[in-house]
């Protein structure tokens, strides 16, 4: 027993020495100064998906951390009706959803339930969220895990997470060598003693995001956010948090809430009416009236940025007309060693400011100004606080919009008299049928489907038009279509492959209850699974399929689709 006590004491002493040598410095406690914002945290998972705790328990943790609002973003397909705004433990709780796409994850806020499951390609999910009136946020865009990393930069998303702790620890885990692994081990040992500082010590800043954001903000507005990605579960590096039986119950919600925050500038003070206050907070987020801060370095933060010229005055997230010199005014409570800089995109225009209040007058030309405050003298040195941009815009340049060549030839696939060239395919558990349906204005193809509840393999039903001679030299498929209810389906090109499974490329389309023309351009299709070429070899395509499957249609559901006209064109 004595020997055991000695060993235990020696081990405890070794741990204490290790912690003293490796622990992150205690975060700086700053004088609280009101900048007209309220603190909150976005991107939180509850036990409704892969988080640890219920909303009430999470809100209580948020209250202890001093937050005024939080945003739940449980994983889903957006068909669940979001919970209405509610005050829990004095914290305004808002409900969104994190949608998985084939090119990363997308958060939808301020959106009614979708009439069909949202999923598939990111460009289509972004389009659906916009159609439904939602506000879309690219989650963990730089994640080392391919399934989580954003890969559709041409899509018109509304906002982007420029900081996400989940991406940061995965980046450490992915690095080769023993030093990154030691860093994670140090964090695991140090976490119980200074949890917020330890998590902040793992944060990293993506190298490519500033360039991407600068290019995007030259053309349009883009809101920058910090996402906590809080689960209160830590899984293995190659698993989503919560997916592993070996997940650890850390970092806890309260600890995560003390690491970073989003500070929103409201049009009025919160009233205590959850519905009204929810709208106020969401409008501010949509407008980019906010800044983000790493509280694990120093707290509470304060940052004000305004710009003025002859045309008026603007704050972060707002737009100002170019044409006269712009005066930027910055006020912050950053401690003396920290360094405040003003940027135009990725170009530094005024740096090395250590004073807490200053102004700078700049040129009268268009620019995208934002303020970043570096934690100079701290380890690690990070951007402690970052504003959203002020957009100084000139007259929009006259540009010729991209247009497709006009249609020169039209090869009908349905002439309104016969359905003989059309057939159906389905898995063994689902049903499908096609017939000529008499409709006012002329006969239409009617495709009926019923998906089963089978999980694996996924059920499907398809309307098929065979093209034994290929579809070249056509460059598009045009069709007029409607459905019983709003839905999305996949238009696929299929080419047989000798000695293997046929290759397919697809482009999904939205279908409304009103007949509308849709055009699928063949240079916009994407491969499904492994294909020998990125784009389809049109001369090898032997079938065109209109596919209904669980990507955008509920299992155990049925419906009807009508096609009035369909043609290959070039």
XYZ file of C-alpha atoms in Angstrom:
570
model
C 0.000 0.000 0.000
C 2.842 2.370 0.895
C 4.506 1.668 -2.428
C 1.250 2.374 -4.258
C 0.884 5.686 -2.439
C 4.425 6.646 -3.366
C 3.840 5.781 -7.012
C 0.586 7.737 -7.016
C 2.242 10.746 -5.426
C 5.090 10.625 -7.930
C 2.649 10.396 -10.818
C 0.609 13.328 -9.487
C 3.770 15.367 -9.088
C 4.829 14.536 -12.647
C 1.430 15.591 -13.966
C 1.614 18.837 -11.990
C 5.039 19.645 -13.437
C 3.833 18.744 -16.931
C 0.815 21.046 -16.578
C 2.922 23.927 -15.263
C 5.265 23.607 -18.237
C 2.608 23.236 -20.946
C -0.541 25.005 -19.817
C -1.775 28.003 -21.796
C -1.552 31.410 -20.108
C -4.658 32.533 -18.293
C -6.893 34.648 -20.504
C -6.744 38.387 -19.975
C -9.676 39.903 -18.135
C -10.471 43.267 -19.684
C -12.477 46.227 -18.487
C -16.036 45.845 -19.710
C -16.999 48.613 -22.122
C -20.298 48.719 -23.958
C -20.014 48.706 -27.744
C -23.739 48.252 -28.328
C -23.539 44.523 -29.048
C -24.691 41.347 -27.316
C -22.599 38.137 -27.165
C -23.805 34.821 -28.487
C -22.642 31.528 -29.939
C -23.653 29.950 -33.246
C -23.402 26.283 -34.315
C -24.421 24.132 -31.361
C -25.570 20.509 -31.412
C -28.036 19.052 -28.913
C -29.062 15.489 -28.112
C -31.608 15.746 -30.928
C -28.702 14.856 -33.220
C -25.150 14.145 -32.056
C -24.764 16.500 -29.109
C -24.651 15.443 -25.478
C -27.341 17.504 -23.769
C -30.872 18.836 -24.138
C -31.557 22.458 -25.130
C -32.513 23.498 -21.581
C -29.215 22.217 -20.150
C -27.228 23.885 -22.942
C -28.998 27.192 -22.354
C -28.158 27.000 -18.656
C -24.483 26.549 -19.601
C -24.751 29.536 -21.950
C -26.191 31.662 -19.147
C -23.285 30.754 -16.872
C -20.916 31.797 -19.670
C -22.620 35.188 -19.947
C -24.188 34.704 -23.383
C -27.369 36.454 -24.472
C -28.277 34.215 -27.424
C -27.352 30.807 -28.852
C -28.185 29.083 -32.129
C -28.835 25.334 -32.266
C -27.864 23.676 -35.547
C -28.619 19.982 -35.222
C -27.889 17.766 -38.201
C -30.891 17.147 -40.425
C -32.459 17.488 -43.845
C -34.391 20.684 -42.970
C -37.820 19.015 -43.054
C -38.255 19.328 -39.277
C -40.023 22.513 -38.274
C -37.516 24.621 -36.322
C -38.404 25.348 -32.729
C -39.721 28.904 -32.328
C -37.411 31.359 -30.568
C -37.567 30.854 -26.822
C -35.911 32.188 -23.690
C -34.296 29.449 -21.608
C -32.404 30.400 -18.447
C -32.604 33.992 -19.698
C -30.803 33.138 -22.951
C -32.530 33.626 -26.314
C -32.445 30.255 -28.094
C -32.765 30.087 -31.892
C -33.061 26.935 -33.963
C -31.455 26.151 -37.313
C -30.195 23.045 -39.085
C -26.882 21.722 -40.418
C -27.386 20.006 -43.777
C -24.952 17.457 -45.188
C -24.162 17.877 -48.883
C -21.818 16.009 -51.193
C -19.388 18.926 -50.912
C -19.426 19.926 -47.246
C -21.934 21.028 -44.619
C -24.325 23.974 -44.891
C -26.160 25.640 -42.005
C -29.599 27.112 -42.674
C -31.021 29.754 -40.322
C -34.303 31.648 -40.265
C -36.005 29.181 -42.604
C -39.378 27.378 -42.539
C -39.416 23.576 -42.853
C -38.492 22.350 -46.319
C -41.230 20.539 -48.264
C -38.732 17.819 -49.189
C -35.384 16.642 -47.769
C -32.506 18.976 -48.608
C -29.320 17.248 -49.657
C -27.186 16.314 -52.617
C -24.849 18.743 -54.318
C -23.976 21.927 -52.404
C -25.041 24.221 -55.273
C -28.533 22.739 -55.089
C -28.787 22.984 -51.295
C -27.682 26.638 -51.457
C -30.344 27.237 -54.123
C -33.053 25.525 -52.050
C -32.190 27.476 -48.884
C -32.436 30.729 -50.846
C -35.751 29.711 -52.387
C -37.160 29.001 -48.937
C -35.996 32.382 -47.639
C -33.275 31.027 -45.357
C -29.836 32.357 -44.509
C -27.064 29.918 -45.391
C -23.704 29.505 -43.671
C -20.800 27.389 -44.911
C -19.725 25.336 -41.889
C -16.077 24.389 -41.129
C -15.004 25.151 -44.737
C -11.354 24.234 -44.137
C -11.919 20.979 -42.231
C -9.179 18.383 -42.794
C -11.927 15.794 -43.099
C -13.024 15.668 -46.739
C -16.691 15.023 -45.961
C -16.840 18.194 -43.865
C -14.738 20.471 -46.109
C -16.576 22.912 -48.392
C -15.859 22.377 -52.081
C -18.379 24.561 -53.968
C -16.959 28.074 -53.941
C -18.998 29.275 -56.917
C -22.284 28.832 -55.042
C -23.874 32.079 -53.738
C -23.793 31.217 -50.021
C -24.572 33.994 -47.542
C -21.980 33.500 -44.814
C -18.948 31.469 -43.865
C -17.381 30.228 -40.648
C -13.836 31.576 -40.573
C -13.152 29.966 -37.207
C -14.228 26.511 -36.025
C -12.568 24.585 -33.150
C -13.514 21.210 -34.648
C -11.470 21.967 -37.772
C -8.574 23.126 -35.617
C -8.126 20.000 -33.545
C -8.581 17.814 -36.618
C -5.790 19.806 -38.301
C -3.454 19.032 -35.399
C -4.414 15.357 -35.493
C -3.762 15.116 -39.229
C -0.249 16.565 -39.128
C 2.621 14.129 -39.342
C 5.313 13.771 -36.720
C 5.224 13.561 -32.949
C 4.978 17.265 -32.095
C 1.322 17.719 -33.198
C 0.371 14.570 -31.296
C 2.181 15.913 -28.239
C 0.243 19.173 -28.619
C -3.044 17.273 -28.456
C -1.846 15.222 -25.491
C -0.858 18.424 -23.689
C -4.321 19.834 -24.353
C -5.982 16.710 -22.976
C -3.964 16.938 -19.752
C -4.274 20.731 -19.396
C -7.989 20.966 -20.234
C -9.353 20.325 -16.694
C -7.305 23.237 -15.339
C -7.931 25.944 -17.983
C -10.498 24.602 -20.431
C -11.243 27.730 -22.481
C -7.591 28.732 -22.754
C -6.606 25.188 -23.708
C -9.137 25.010 -26.547
C -8.116 28.483 -27.725
C -4.535 27.245 -27.782
C -5.474 24.713 -30.457
C -7.160 27.212 -32.774
C -5.559 27.859 -36.126
C -6.286 30.225 -38.987
C -6.794 28.772 -42.462
C -4.258 30.036 -44.992
C -6.490 29.959 -48.069
C -9.717 31.380 -46.638
C -8.623 35.058 -46.656
C -7.834 34.894 -50.372
C -11.127 33.195 -51.194
C -13.105 35.661 -49.098
C -11.318 38.654 -50.610
C -12.204 37.456 -54.101
C -15.840 36.892 -53.147
C -16.337 40.180 -51.300
C -15.073 42.125 -54.300
C -18.260 40.998 -56.043
C -20.818 40.561 -53.283
C -21.521 40.746 -49.573
C -20.368 37.883 -47.360
C -20.904 37.567 -43.607
C -18.004 36.226 -41.529
C -18.940 34.130 -38.493
C -17.335 31.980 -35.816
C -18.849 28.548 -35.281
C -18.441 26.804 -31.940
C -19.469 23.414 -33.384
C -20.245 22.462 -29.796
C -21.218 18.829 -29.171
C -19.734 18.240 -25.694
C -18.304 15.125 -27.320
C -14.855 14.492 -28.735
C -14.638 11.625 -31.212
C -11.788 10.031 -33.110
C -10.197 12.200 -35.857
C -11.899 10.341 -38.713
C -15.369 10.389 -37.184
C -17.943 13.107 -36.734
C -18.345 14.106 -33.090
C -20.874 11.742 -31.538
C -20.438 8.988 -34.107
C -17.921 6.984 -32.089
C -18.509 4.795 -29.076
C -15.141 6.017 -27.838
C -16.126 9.699 -27.777
C -15.095 11.699 -24.718
C -17.578 14.079 -23.024
C -15.459 17.157 -23.694
C -15.086 19.995 -24.266
C -18.187 20.736 -22.237
C -20.730 23.239 -23.490
C -19.841 25.904 -20.935
C -16.138 25.579 -21.744
C -16.862 25.813 -25.471
C -18.981 28.919 -24.888
C -16.021 30.631 -23.192
C -13.681 30.050 -26.161
C -15.172 32.253 -28.881
C -18.250 34.367 -29.444
C -20.214 36.359 -31.985
C -21.143 39.888 -30.944
C -24.247 41.201 -32.700
C -25.188 44.871 -33.069
C -28.967 45.081 -32.779
C -31.410 47.626 -34.166
C -32.937 47.838 -30.675
C -32.453 46.299 -27.261
C -33.904 42.875 -26.530
C -37.409 43.170 -25.107
C -37.942 39.747 -23.568
C -40.447 38.766 -26.270
C -38.729 35.744 -27.805
C -40.438 35.884 -31.194
C -39.701 39.578 -31.711
C -36.191 39.360 -30.297
C -35.402 36.340 -32.475
C -36.239 38.378 -35.538
C -34.038 41.248 -34.356
C -31.019 38.975 -33.803
C -31.466 37.123 -37.093
C -31.809 40.349 -39.063
C -28.559 41.564 -37.555
C -26.788 38.321 -38.470
C -28.134 38.492 -42.027
C -26.861 42.067 -42.330
C -23.409 41.223 -40.994
C -23.848 43.643 -38.102
C -21.442 41.701 -35.915
C -17.862 40.877 -35.052
C -16.246 37.715 -33.723
C -13.786 37.304 -30.862
C -11.705 34.603 -29.168
C -12.656 34.920 -25.505
C -10.131 32.224 -24.589
C -7.415 34.845 -25.162
C -9.023 37.927 -23.622
C -12.522 38.834 -22.496
C -14.908 40.638 -22.623
C -14.100 42.056 -26.062
C -15.231 45.363 -27.486
C -14.846 46.515 -31.083
C -16.465 49.343 -33.017
C -15.736 50.145 -36.665
C -17.372 52.947 -38.637
C -16.610 54.538 -41.981
C -17.783 57.912 -43.211
C -17.420 60.059 -46.309
C -19.488 62.596 -48.209
C -22.152 59.977 -48.912
C -22.809 59.029 -45.276
C -21.708 56.755 -42.440
C -21.579 52.950 -42.302
C -20.678 50.246 -39.789
C -19.522 46.662 -40.217
C -21.728 44.818 -42.698
C -22.952 48.038 -44.345
C -22.228 49.594 -47.725
C -20.890 53.069 -48.498
C -20.710 54.790 -51.871
C -17.220 55.545 -53.150
C -16.273 58.876 -54.656
C -14.801 60.813 -51.720
C -12.099 60.028 -49.109
C -13.193 57.564 -46.431
C -12.446 58.062 -42.755
C -12.376 54.872 -40.708
C -12.790 55.099 -36.941
C -11.863 52.230 -34.659
C -12.552 51.901 -30.958
C -11.683 48.823 -28.931
C -10.710 47.689 -25.440
C -7.771 45.616 -26.715
C -4.884 45.542 -24.210
C -1.751 47.488 -25.092
C 0.369 44.651 -26.564
C -2.369 43.656 -29.027
C -2.046 45.038 -32.556
C -4.964 46.499 -34.503
C -4.828 46.622 -38.299
C -7.098 47.798 -41.078
C -7.312 45.673 -44.195
C -8.754 46.007 -47.675
C -9.413 42.375 -48.501
C -5.964 40.795 -48.041
C -4.067 44.091 -48.426
C -2.884 45.801 -45.246
C -3.718 49.508 -45.445
C -2.966 50.649 -41.881
C -1.224 48.545 -39.245
C 0.706 48.560 -35.980
C -1.963 50.387 -33.999
C -1.705 49.759 -30.264
C -3.969 52.595 -29.151
C -7.559 51.755 -28.252
C -9.103 54.495 -30.352
C -7.882 55.964 -33.643
C -9.016 57.113 -37.078
C -7.500 56.771 -40.543
C -8.431 58.600 -43.751
C -8.099 56.554 -46.912
C -8.634 56.965 -50.647
C -11.958 57.521 -52.392
C -11.751 54.270 -54.348
C -13.832 51.100 -53.888
C -12.599 48.823 -51.104
C -13.664 46.162 -48.626
C -12.415 47.393 -45.234
C -12.281 45.274 -42.114
C -10.434 45.399 -38.801
C -8.411 42.607 -37.241
C -6.809 42.697 -33.797
C -3.882 40.314 -33.277
C -3.070 38.922 -29.833
C 0.517 40.178 -29.974
C 2.575 38.829 -27.093
C 0.249 35.897 -26.431
C 0.677 32.247 -27.370
C -0.669 31.403 -29.829
C -0.799 34.719 -31.671
C -4.173 34.813 -33.399
C -6.690 37.324 -34.678
C -8.382 37.968 -31.349
C -11.225 40.067 -32.771
C -12.365 40.605 -36.345
C -15.036 42.897 -37.726
C -17.274 42.249 -40.667
C -16.392 44.338 -43.725
C -17.593 47.768 -44.683
C -18.113 47.715 -48.444
C -17.105 50.915 -50.223
C -18.646 50.408 -53.642
C -18.264 52.341 -56.860
C -20.520 52.153 -59.874
C -20.929 48.558 -60.926
C -18.787 47.873 -63.987
C -20.667 47.280 -67.189
C -20.215 43.597 -67.879
C -21.830 41.432 -70.468
C -23.664 38.602 -68.682
C -22.794 35.086 -69.703
C -25.336 33.749 -72.152
C -25.631 30.393 -73.841
C -25.758 30.192 -77.628
C -29.343 30.143 -78.945
C -30.898 26.808 -79.801
C -30.288 25.879 -83.442
C -31.672 22.344 -83.526
C -34.376 20.649 -81.487
C -34.708 16.848 -81.239
C -38.042 16.001 -79.548
C -38.120 13.177 -77.022
C -41.866 13.435 -76.435
C -44.262 14.590 -79.156
C -47.453 14.583 -77.100
C -48.950 11.551 -78.849
C -47.177 8.477 -77.453
C -45.275 7.258 -74.411
C -43.861 4.264 -76.306
C -40.254 5.483 -76.144
C -40.360 5.889 -72.403
C -40.052 3.213 -69.724
C -39.461 2.955 -65.969
C -36.880 1.393 -63.700
C -37.044 0.866 -59.951
C -35.468 -1.180 -57.211
C -37.158 -4.419 -56.214
C -38.994 -2.828 -53.280
C -40.391 0.280 -55.019
C -42.961 0.813 -57.778
C -43.080 3.038 -60.859
C -45.223 3.473 -63.972
C -45.465 5.803 -66.973
C -48.459 6.494 -69.206
C -49.910 9.086 -71.522
C -52.271 11.251 -69.493
C -55.053 13.374 -71.006
C -54.625 16.923 -69.719
C -56.250 20.173 -70.737
C -53.949 21.654 -73.365
C -52.743 18.315 -74.709
C -51.576 14.896 -73.463
C -48.610 14.737 -71.081
C -46.327 12.010 -69.819
C -47.374 10.992 -66.320
C -44.769 9.303 -64.149
C -46.028 7.633 -60.975
C -43.668 6.449 -58.265
C -43.735 4.912 -54.813
C -40.553 4.588 -52.790
C -40.182 1.884 -50.191
C -38.809 2.345 -46.693
C -35.726 0.270 -47.441
C -32.486 1.679 -46.054
C -29.778 -0.247 -47.913
C -29.556 -0.163 -50.815
C -31.535 3.092 -51.123
C -34.841 2.770 -53.003
C -35.308 4.582 -56.308
C -37.769 5.028 -59.149
C -36.765 6.370 -62.558
C -38.395 7.493 -65.788
C -36.070 6.431 -68.617
C -35.537 7.528 -72.228
C -33.043 5.397 -74.135
C -30.542 6.989 -76.523
C -28.900 4.079 -78.405
C -26.961 6.483 -80.647
C -25.709 8.705 -77.820
C -26.743 12.317 -77.259
C -23.901 14.134 -79.048
C -23.687 16.708 -80.578
C -26.478 18.105 -78.362
C -25.394 20.247 -75.425
C -28.569 20.456 -73.342
C -31.839 18.836 -72.345
C -34.941 21.061 -72.143
C -38.218 19.915 -70.637
C -41.422 21.348 -69.181
C -42.354 19.626 -65.934
C -44.562 19.823 -62.840
C -45.277 17.689 -59.772
C -48.025 17.195 -57.210
C -45.962 19.049 -54.630
C -42.616 20.878 -54.585
C -39.757 18.410 -54.987
C -36.289 17.942 -56.402
C -35.242 15.111 -58.694
C -32.043 14.029 -60.398
C -31.618 14.074 -64.179
C -28.954 11.494 -64.971
C -26.901 10.519 -68.029
C -25.915 6.846 -68.064
C -23.174 5.247 -70.126
C -22.433 1.484 -70.010
C -18.901 0.437 -69.148
C -17.435 -2.790 -70.410
C -16.798 -5.230 -67.606
C -18.164 -2.936 -64.930
C -21.087 -0.979 -63.592
C -22.465 1.758 -65.827
C -21.147 5.271 -65.268
C -23.544 8.089 -64.440
C -23.507 11.872 -64.297
C -26.283 13.988 -62.856
C -27.780 17.434 -62.339
C -30.715 17.822 -59.987
C -33.606 20.159 -60.726
C -36.336 21.759 -58.638
C -39.900 20.930 -59.683
C -42.896 23.027 -58.663
C -46.625 22.253 -58.870
C -46.815 24.629 -61.848
C -45.504 23.608 -65.258
C -42.126 25.284 -65.766
C -39.305 24.787 -68.226
C -36.062 23.348 -66.937
C -32.797 23.108 -68.870
C -29.946 20.777 -67.983
C -26.685 21.773 -69.684
C -24.457 18.785 -70.182
C -21.306 20.679 -69.206
C -22.829 21.223 -65.734
C -23.430 17.573 -64.832
C -21.384 15.986 -62.044
C -20.193 12.386 -61.764
C -21.990 9.965 -59.480
C -19.432 7.771 -57.771
C -16.299 6.762 -59.661
C -16.184 7.599 -63.370
C -13.353 7.505 -65.893
C -13.982 11.123 -66.886
C -15.171 14.154 -64.924
C -17.623 15.126 -67.656
C -19.807 12.740 -69.559
C -18.718 11.441 -72.974
C -22.002 12.338 -74.688
C -21.512 9.915 -77.573
C -21.439 7.034 -75.081
C -24.618 7.961 -73.181
C -27.294 5.337 -73.779
C -29.996 6.473 -71.352
C -31.399 9.644 -69.815
C -33.060 9.058 -66.450
C -35.341 11.211 -64.314
C -34.636 9.737 -60.880
C -36.541 9.999 -57.603
C -34.579 8.754 -54.582
C -34.110 9.466 -50.844
C -31.577 12.241 -51.479
C -34.526 14.625 -51.933
C -37.626 12.457 -51.433
C -38.866 10.809 -48.265
C -38.816 7.059 -48.057
C -42.268 5.436 -47.994
C -43.730 8.244 -50.100
C -45.413 8.356 -53.486
C -46.271 10.970 -56.055
C -46.873 11.945 -59.658
C -44.856 13.999 -62.117
C -46.022 15.324 -65.481
C -43.785 16.160 -68.447
C -45.358 18.289 -71.153
C -42.402 18.665 -73.492
C -38.878 17.225 -73.632
C -36.171 17.670 -76.240
C -32.451 17.384 -76.831
C -31.087 20.670 -78.113
C -27.970 22.318 -79.386
